[in-house]
PDB file of C-alpha atoms in Angstrom:
ATOM      1  CA  MET A   1      15.317  43.842  49.591  1.00  0.00           C
ATOM      2  CA  SER A   2      13.864  42.102  46.643  1.00  0.00           C
ATOM      3  CA  GLY A   3      13.937  38.322  46.191  1.00  0.00           C
ATOM      4  CA  LYS A   4      16.166  38.636  43.139  1.00  0.00           C
ATOM      5  CA  PRO A   5      19.914  38.812  43.371  1.00  0.00           C
ATOM      6  CA  GLU A   6      21.588  41.731  41.716  1.00  0.00           C
ATOM      7  CA  LEU A   7      23.236  41.075  38.428  1.00  0.00           C
ATOM      8  CA  ARG A   8      26.642  42.467  37.637  1.00  0.00           C
ATOM      9  CA  GLY A   9      28.713  42.919  34.563  1.00  0.00           C
ATOM     10  CA  ARG A  10      27.768  41.040  31.493  1.00  0.00           C
ATOM     11  CA  ALA A  11      24.649  39.454  33.051  1.00  0.00           C
ATOM     12  CA  ALA A  12      23.299  42.896  33.930  1.00  0.00           C
ATOM     13  CA  ARG A  13      23.701  44.086  30.367  1.00  0.00           C
ATOM     14  CA  LEU A  14      21.874  41.003  29.028  1.00  0.00           C
ATOM     15  CA  ALA A  15      19.077  41.432  31.559  1.00  0.00           C
ATOM     16  CA  ARG A  16      18.467  44.950  30.341  1.00  0.00           C
ATOM     17  CA  LEU A  17      17.981  43.684  26.778  1.00  0.00           C
ATOM     18  CA  LEU A  18      15.213  41.237  27.772  1.00  0.00           C
ATOM     19  CA  PRO A  19      11.970  42.749  28.967  1.00  0.00           C
ATOM     20  CA  ALA A  20      10.981  41.820  32.502  1.00  0.00           C
ATOM     21  CA  GLY A  21       7.746  39.759  32.888  1.00  0.00           C
ATOM     22  CA  ALA A  22       7.516  38.859  29.193  1.00  0.00           C
ATOM     23  CA  GLY A  23       8.575  35.249  29.892  1.00  0.00           C
ATOM     24  CA  GLN A  24       5.204  34.311  31.377  1.00  0.00           C
ATOM     25  CA  ALA A  25       3.164  35.866  28.585  1.00  0.00           C
ATOM     26  CA  ALA A  26       5.175  34.273  25.740  1.00  0.00           C
ATOM     27  CA  ARG A  27       5.214  30.818  27.354  1.00  0.00           C
ATOM     28  CA  THR A  28       1.408  30.261  27.374  1.00  0.00           C
ATOM     29  CA  PRO A  29       0.826  30.313  23.561  1.00  0.00           C
ATOM     30  CA  PHE A  30       3.847  28.058  23.050  1.00  0.00           C
ATOM     31  CA  VAL A  31       2.532  25.492  25.554  1.00  0.00           C
ATOM     32  CA  LEU A  32      -0.914  25.586  23.920  1.00  0.00           C
ATOM     33  CA  LEU A  33       0.668  25.093  20.486  1.00  0.00           C
ATOM     34  CA  VAL A  34       2.673  22.074  21.701  1.00  0.00           C
ATOM     35  CA  VAL A  35      -0.402  20.535  23.393  1.00  0.00           C
ATOM     36  CA  LEU A  36      -2.493  21.018  20.232  1.00  0.00           C
ATOM     37  CA  LEU A  37       0.221  19.490  18.031  1.00  0.00           C
ATOM     38  CA  LEU A  38       0.589  16.493  20.337  1.00  0.00           C
ATOM     39  CA  GLY A  39      -3.185  16.013  20.591  1.00  0.00           C
ATOM     40  CA  GLY A  40      -3.604  16.292  16.823  1.00  0.00           C
ATOM     41  CA  GLY A  41      -0.779  13.819  16.284  1.00  0.00           C
ATOM     42  CA  LEU A  42      -2.345  11.320  18.697  1.00  0.00           C
ATOM     43  CA  ILE A  43      -5.759  11.651  17.039  1.00  0.00           C
ATOM     44  CA  GLY A  44      -4.133  11.212  13.621  1.00  0.00           C
ATOM     45  CA  LEU A  45      -2.345   8.068  14.800  1.00  0.00           C
ATOM     46  CA  LEU A  46      -5.627   6.706  16.178  1.00  0.00           C
ATOM     47  CA  VAL A  47      -7.413   7.286  12.855  1.00  0.00           C
ATOM     48  CA  LEU A  48      -4.513   5.754  10.912  1.00  0.00           C
ATOM     49  CA  ASN A  49      -4.419   2.712  13.202  1.00  0.00           C
ATOM     50  CA  SER A  50      -8.188   2.225  12.801  1.00  0.00           C
ATOM     51  CA  ALA A  51      -7.914   2.422   9.019  1.00  0.00           C
ATOM     52  CA  LEU A  52      -5.069  -0.120   9.012  1.00  0.00           C
ATOM     53  CA  SER A  53      -7.062  -2.499  11.226  1.00  0.00           C
ATOM     54  CA  GLU A  54     -10.093  -2.199   8.959  1.00  0.00           C
ATOM     55  CA  GLY A  55      -7.882  -2.909   5.936  1.00  0.00           C
ATOM     56  CA  ALA A  56      -6.417  -5.971   7.661  1.00  0.00           C
ATOM     57  CA  PHE A  57      -9.908  -7.358   8.342  1.00  0.00           C
ATOM     58  CA  ARG A  58     -10.943  -6.732   4.736  1.00  0.00           C
ATOM     59  CA  LEU A  59      -7.752  -8.393   3.487  1.00  0.00           C
ATOM     60  CA  ASP A  60      -8.466 -11.435   5.663  1.00  0.00           C
ATOM     61  CA  ASP A  61     -12.028 -11.687   4.274  1.00  0.00           C
ATOM     62  CA  LEU A  62     -10.761 -11.386   0.697  1.00  0.00           C
ATOM     63  CA  GLN A  63      -8.140 -14.080   1.305  1.00  0.00           C
ATOM     64  CA  LYS A  64     -10.854 -16.429   2.630  1.00  0.00           C
ATOM     65  CA  ASP A  65     -13.012 -15.689  -0.440  1.00  0.00           C
ATOM     66  CA  THR A  66     -10.034 -16.309  -2.725  1.00  0.00           C
ATOM     67  CA  LYS A  67      -9.317 -19.643  -1.042  1.00  0.00           C
ATOM     68  CA  SER A  68     -12.925 -20.825  -1.343  1.00  0.00           C
ATOM     69  CA  LEU A  69     -13.122 -19.738  -4.987  1.00  0.00           C
ATOM     70  CA  THR A  70      -9.809 -21.470  -5.733  1.00  0.00           C
ATOM     71  CA  ASP A  71     -11.114 -24.667  -4.138  1.00  0.00           C
ATOM     72  CA  GLU A  72     -14.307 -24.431  -6.199  1.00  0.00           C
ATOM     73  CA  GLU A  73     -12.304 -23.815  -9.387  1.00  0.00           C
ATOM     74  CA  GLN A  74     -10.129 -26.867  -8.693  1.00  0.00           C
ATOM     75  CA  GLY A  75     -13.223 -29.011  -8.096  1.00  0.00           C
ATOM     76  CA  LEU A  76     -14.762 -27.848 -11.361  1.00  0.00           C
ATOM     77  CA  GLN A  77     -11.477 -28.476 -13.187  1.00  0.00           C
ATOM     78  CA  ARG A  78     -11.431 -32.039 -11.799  1.00  0.00           C
ATOM     79  CA  ASP A  79     -14.974 -32.534 -13.146  1.00  0.00           C
ATOM     80  CA  VAL A  80     -13.960 -31.190 -16.565  1.00  0.00           C
ATOM     81  CA  ASP A  81     -10.895 -33.437 -16.618  1.00  0.00           C
ATOM     82  CA  ALA A  82     -12.988 -36.469 -15.621  1.00  0.00           C
ATOM     83  CA  TYR A  83     -15.588 -35.791 -18.325  1.00  0.00           C
ATOM     84  CA  SER A  84     -13.011 -35.117 -21.027  1.00  0.00           C
ATOM     85  CA  ALA A  85     -10.898 -38.220 -20.368  1.00  0.00           C
ATOM     86  CA  PRO A  86     -10.841 -40.540 -23.397  1.00  0.00           C
ATOM     87  CA  ASP A  87     -12.444 -43.474 -21.565  1.00  0.00           C
ATOM     88  CA  ALA A  88     -15.255 -41.267 -20.228  1.00  0.00           C
ATOM     89  CA  LEU A  89     -15.874 -39.840 -23.714  1.00  0.00           C
ATOM     90  CA  GLN A  90     -15.972 -43.361 -25.180  1.00  0.00           C
ATOM     91  CA  ARG A  91     -18.427 -44.550 -22.496  1.00  0.00           C
ATOM     92  CA  ARG A  92     -20.687 -41.524 -23.004  1.00  0.00           C
ATOM     93  CA  ALA A  93     -20.599 -41.943 -26.803  1.00  0.00           C
ATOM     94  CA  ARG A  94     -21.681 -45.581 -26.426  1.00  0.00           C
ATOM     95  CA  GLU A  95     -24.498 -44.508 -24.089  1.00  0.00           C
ATOM     96  CA  LEU A  96     -25.685 -42.133 -26.828  1.00  0.00           C
ATOM     97  CA  GLY A  97     -25.650 -44.951 -29.387  1.00  0.00           C
ATOM     98  CA  MET A  98     -22.575 -43.829 -31.282  1.00  0.00           C
ATOM     99  CA  VAL A  99     -20.300 -46.431 -32.839  1.00  0.00           C
ATOM    100  CA  PRO A 100     -16.602 -46.287 -33.720  1.00  0.00           C
ATOM    101  CA  GLY A 101     -15.870 -45.042 -37.202  1.00  0.00           C
ATOM    102  CA  GLY A 102     -14.419 -47.284 -39.883  1.00  0.00           C
ATOM    103  CA  ASP A 103     -11.304 -46.791 -41.928  1.00  0.00           C
ATOM    104  CA  PRO A 104     -11.288 -43.381 -43.634  1.00  0.00           C
ATOM    105  CA  ALA A 105     -10.918 -42.673 -47.313  1.00  0.00           C
ATOM    106  CA  PHE A 106      -9.270 -39.512 -48.602  1.00  0.00           C
ATOM    107  CA  LEU A 107      -9.967 -37.324 -51.624  1.00  0.00           C
ATOM    108  CA  ASP A 108      -7.183 -35.875 -53.724  1.00  0.00           C
ATOM    109  CA  PRO A 109      -7.598 -32.366 -55.143  1.00  0.00           C
ATOM    110  CA  ASP A 110      -8.253 -33.899 -58.565  1.00  0.00           C
ATOM    111  CA  GLY A 111     -11.232 -35.899 -57.185  1.00  0.00           C
ATOM    112  CA  THR A 112      -9.709 -39.375 -56.967  1.00  0.00           C
ATOM    113  CA  VAL A 113     -10.357 -41.458 -53.852  1.00  0.00           C
ATOM    114  CA  LYS A 114      -7.429 -42.854 -51.906  1.00  0.00           C
ATOM    115  CA  GLY A 115      -8.082 -45.840 -49.677  1.00  0.00           C
ATOM    116  CA  VAL A 116     -11.163 -47.932 -49.126  1.00  0.00           C
ATOM    117  CA  PRO A 117     -13.661 -46.658 -46.556  1.00  0.00           C
ATOM    118  CA  GLY A 118     -14.508 -49.202 -43.889  1.00  0.00           C
ATOM    119  CA  ALA A 119     -17.932 -49.718 -42.375  1.00  0.00           C
ATOM    120  CA  ALA A 120     -18.593 -47.978 -39.075  1.00  0.00           C
ATOM    121  CA  GLY A 121     -19.427 -49.999 -36.001  1.00  0.00           C
ATOM    122  CA  ARG A 122     -16.883 -52.790 -36.174  1.00  0.00           C
ATOM    123  CA  GLN A 123     -16.017 -53.826 -32.656  1.00  0.00           C
ATOM    124  CA  SER A 124     -12.480 -54.758 -31.779  1.00  0.00           C
ATOM    125  CA  ALA A 125     -11.757 -58.126 -30.186  1.00  0.00           C
ATOM    126  CA  ALA A 126     -10.331 -56.536 -27.039  1.00  0.00           C
ATOM    127  CA  ARG A 127     -13.210 -54.479 -25.722  1.00  0.00           C
ATOM    128  CA  ALA A 128     -12.467 -51.692 -23.237  1.00  0.00           C
ATOM    129  CA  PRO A 129     -13.854 -52.302 -19.714  1.00  0.00           C
ATOM    130  CA  MET A 130     -16.817 -50.198 -18.595  1.00  0.00           C
ATOM    131  CA  ILE A 131     -15.680 -47.268 -16.491  1.00  0.00           C
ATOM    132  CA  PRO A 132     -18.109 -45.687 -14.057  1.00  0.00           C
ATOM    133  CA  PRO A 133     -19.124 -42.083 -14.779  1.00  0.00           C
ATOM    134  CA  PRO A 134     -17.350 -39.312 -12.842  1.00  0.00           C
ATOM    135  CA  GLU A 135     -20.383 -38.569 -10.670  1.00  0.00           C
ATOM    136  CA  VAL A 136     -20.205 -42.128  -9.293  1.00  0.00           C
ATOM    137  CA  LEU A 137     -16.495 -41.753  -8.531  1.00  0.00           C
ATOM    138  CA  ALA A 138     -16.982 -38.493  -6.576  1.00  0.00           C
ATOM    139  CA  ARG A 139     -19.402 -39.642  -3.889  1.00  0.00           C
ATOM    140  CA  PRO A 140     -20.652 -37.149  -1.268  1.00  0.00           C
ATOM    141  CA  THR A 141     -19.518 -37.728   2.312  1.00  0.00           C
ATOM    142  CA  SER A 142     -22.902 -37.348   4.006  1.00  0.00           C
ATOM    143  CA  PRO A 143     -25.778 -39.738   3.209  1.00  0.00           C
ATOM    144  CA  ALA A 144     -28.280 -36.857   3.170  1.00  0.00           C
ATOM    145  CA  ALA A 145     -26.429 -35.135   0.304  1.00  0.00           C
ATOM    146  CA  SER A 146     -26.210 -38.234  -1.924  1.00  0.00           C
ATOM    147  CA  PRO A 147     -28.157 -38.007  -5.179  1.00  0.00           C
ATOM    148  CA  ALA A 148     -30.843 -40.493  -6.113  1.00  0.00           C
ATOM    149  CA  PRO A 149     -29.381 -43.613  -7.763  1.00  0.00           C
ATOM    150  CA  ARG A 150     -29.449 -43.519 -11.547  1.00  0.00           C
ATOM    151  CA  ALA A 151     -30.908 -46.335 -13.522  1.00  0.00           C
ATOM    152  CA  ALA A 152     -28.366 -48.148 -15.623  1.00  0.00           C
ATOM    153  CA  PRO A 153     -28.882 -47.668 -19.347  1.00  0.00           C
ATOM    154  CA  SER A 154     -30.770 -50.605 -20.734  1.00  0.00           C
ATOM    155  CA  THR A 155     -29.359 -52.214 -23.842  1.00  0.00           C
ATOM    156  CA  ALA A 156     -32.645 -53.965 -24.620  1.00  0.00           C
ATOM    157  CA  SER A 157     -34.592 -50.718 -25.097  1.00  0.00           C
ATOM    158  CA  ALA A 158     -31.895 -48.967 -27.117  1.00  0.00           C
ATOM    159  CA  PRO A 159     -32.218 -49.438 -30.882  1.00  0.00           C
ATOM    160  CA  ALA A 160     -29.457 -51.410 -32.490  1.00  0.00           C
ATOM    161  CA  PRO A 161     -27.126 -49.261 -34.569  1.00  0.00           C
ATOM    162  CA  ARG A 162     -27.841 -49.444 -38.262  1.00  0.00           C
ATOM    163  CA  GLN A 163     -25.088 -51.040 -40.273  1.00  0.00           C
ATOM    164  CA  PRO A 164     -24.488 -49.231 -43.551  1.00  0.00           C
ATOM    165  CA  SER A 165     -23.881 -51.223 -46.659  1.00  0.00           C
ATOM    166  CA  PRO A 166     -20.246 -51.669 -47.658  1.00  0.00           C
ATOM    167  CA  GLY A 167     -19.020 -48.775 -49.745  1.00  0.00           C
ATOM    168  CA  ALA A 168     -21.721 -46.363 -48.528  1.00  0.00           C
ATOM    169  CA  HIS A 169     -20.602 -43.765 -46.059  1.00  0.00           C
ATOM    170  CA  THR A 170     -23.290 -42.180 -43.868  1.00  0.00           C
ATOM    171  CA  THR A 171     -23.079 -39.811 -40.943  1.00  0.00           C
ATOM    172  CA  ARG A 172     -25.349 -40.335 -37.977  1.00  0.00           C
ATOM    173  CA  ALA A 173     -26.184 -37.529 -35.564  1.00  0.00           C
ATOM    174  CA  PRO A 174     -26.049 -38.473 -31.862  1.00  0.00           C
ATOM    175  CA  ALA A 175     -29.380 -38.945 -30.125  1.00  0.00           C
ATOM    176  CA  PRO A 176     -30.241 -36.322 -27.498  1.00  0.00           C
ATOM    177  CA  SER A 177     -29.633 -37.410 -23.924  1.00  0.00           C
ATOM    178  CA  THR A 178     -32.727 -38.026 -21.803  1.00  0.00           C
ATOM    179  CA  GLN A 179     -30.822 -38.688 -18.604  1.00  0.00           C
ATOM    180  CA  PRO A 180     -30.869 -35.887 -16.020  1.00  0.00           C
ATOM    181  CA  SER A 181     -27.596 -34.450 -14.827  1.00  0.00           C
ATOM    182  CA  THR A 182     -26.756 -35.431 -11.265  1.00  0.00           C
ATOM    183  CA  THR A 183     -23.893 -33.014 -10.799  1.00  0.00           C
ATOM    184  CA  PRO A 184     -24.717 -30.692  -7.841  1.00  0.00           C
ATOM    185  CA  GLY A 185     -25.215 -27.034  -8.672  1.00  0.00           C
ATOM    186  CA  ARG A 186     -25.825 -27.573 -12.385  1.00  0.00           C
TER     187      ARG A 186
END
């Protein structure tokens, strides 16, 4: 007797339609195909995960660079704001020997003069207090990084501003600055 039970009826008819022994031969390529698909999928996931990790590290580096550049931009904007403040501009103009302008006179299109021009250099009774320059206000935290102290501008060595005669209007160009810049990185 064989180890297989005998099939009867409908099962016997179905068994005759299927070839005997073909189950083992057809199963091997299918198993290899499934193993290759699973292996390829796992390798693809590994490559994708590596690429995502690399992108995350690059994103982190770019975010750090963006933060440092934003901080630098804000520092530079503070310097620009400090230098362009009206009191800082007035102090710097006085250091360069500039004087306040007098009352203006205006010309009409027909050539007539409206108003009387005032002499430049008249000082008001209420003089504005001296404001330290921005580089003095922003002191470095470490003593090794502090710049050398600047000499205060001497009023004795600076030439007195020339007073024009009443009625004459002259324009004076500002003297070039001989003081070195103490702003770091410039």
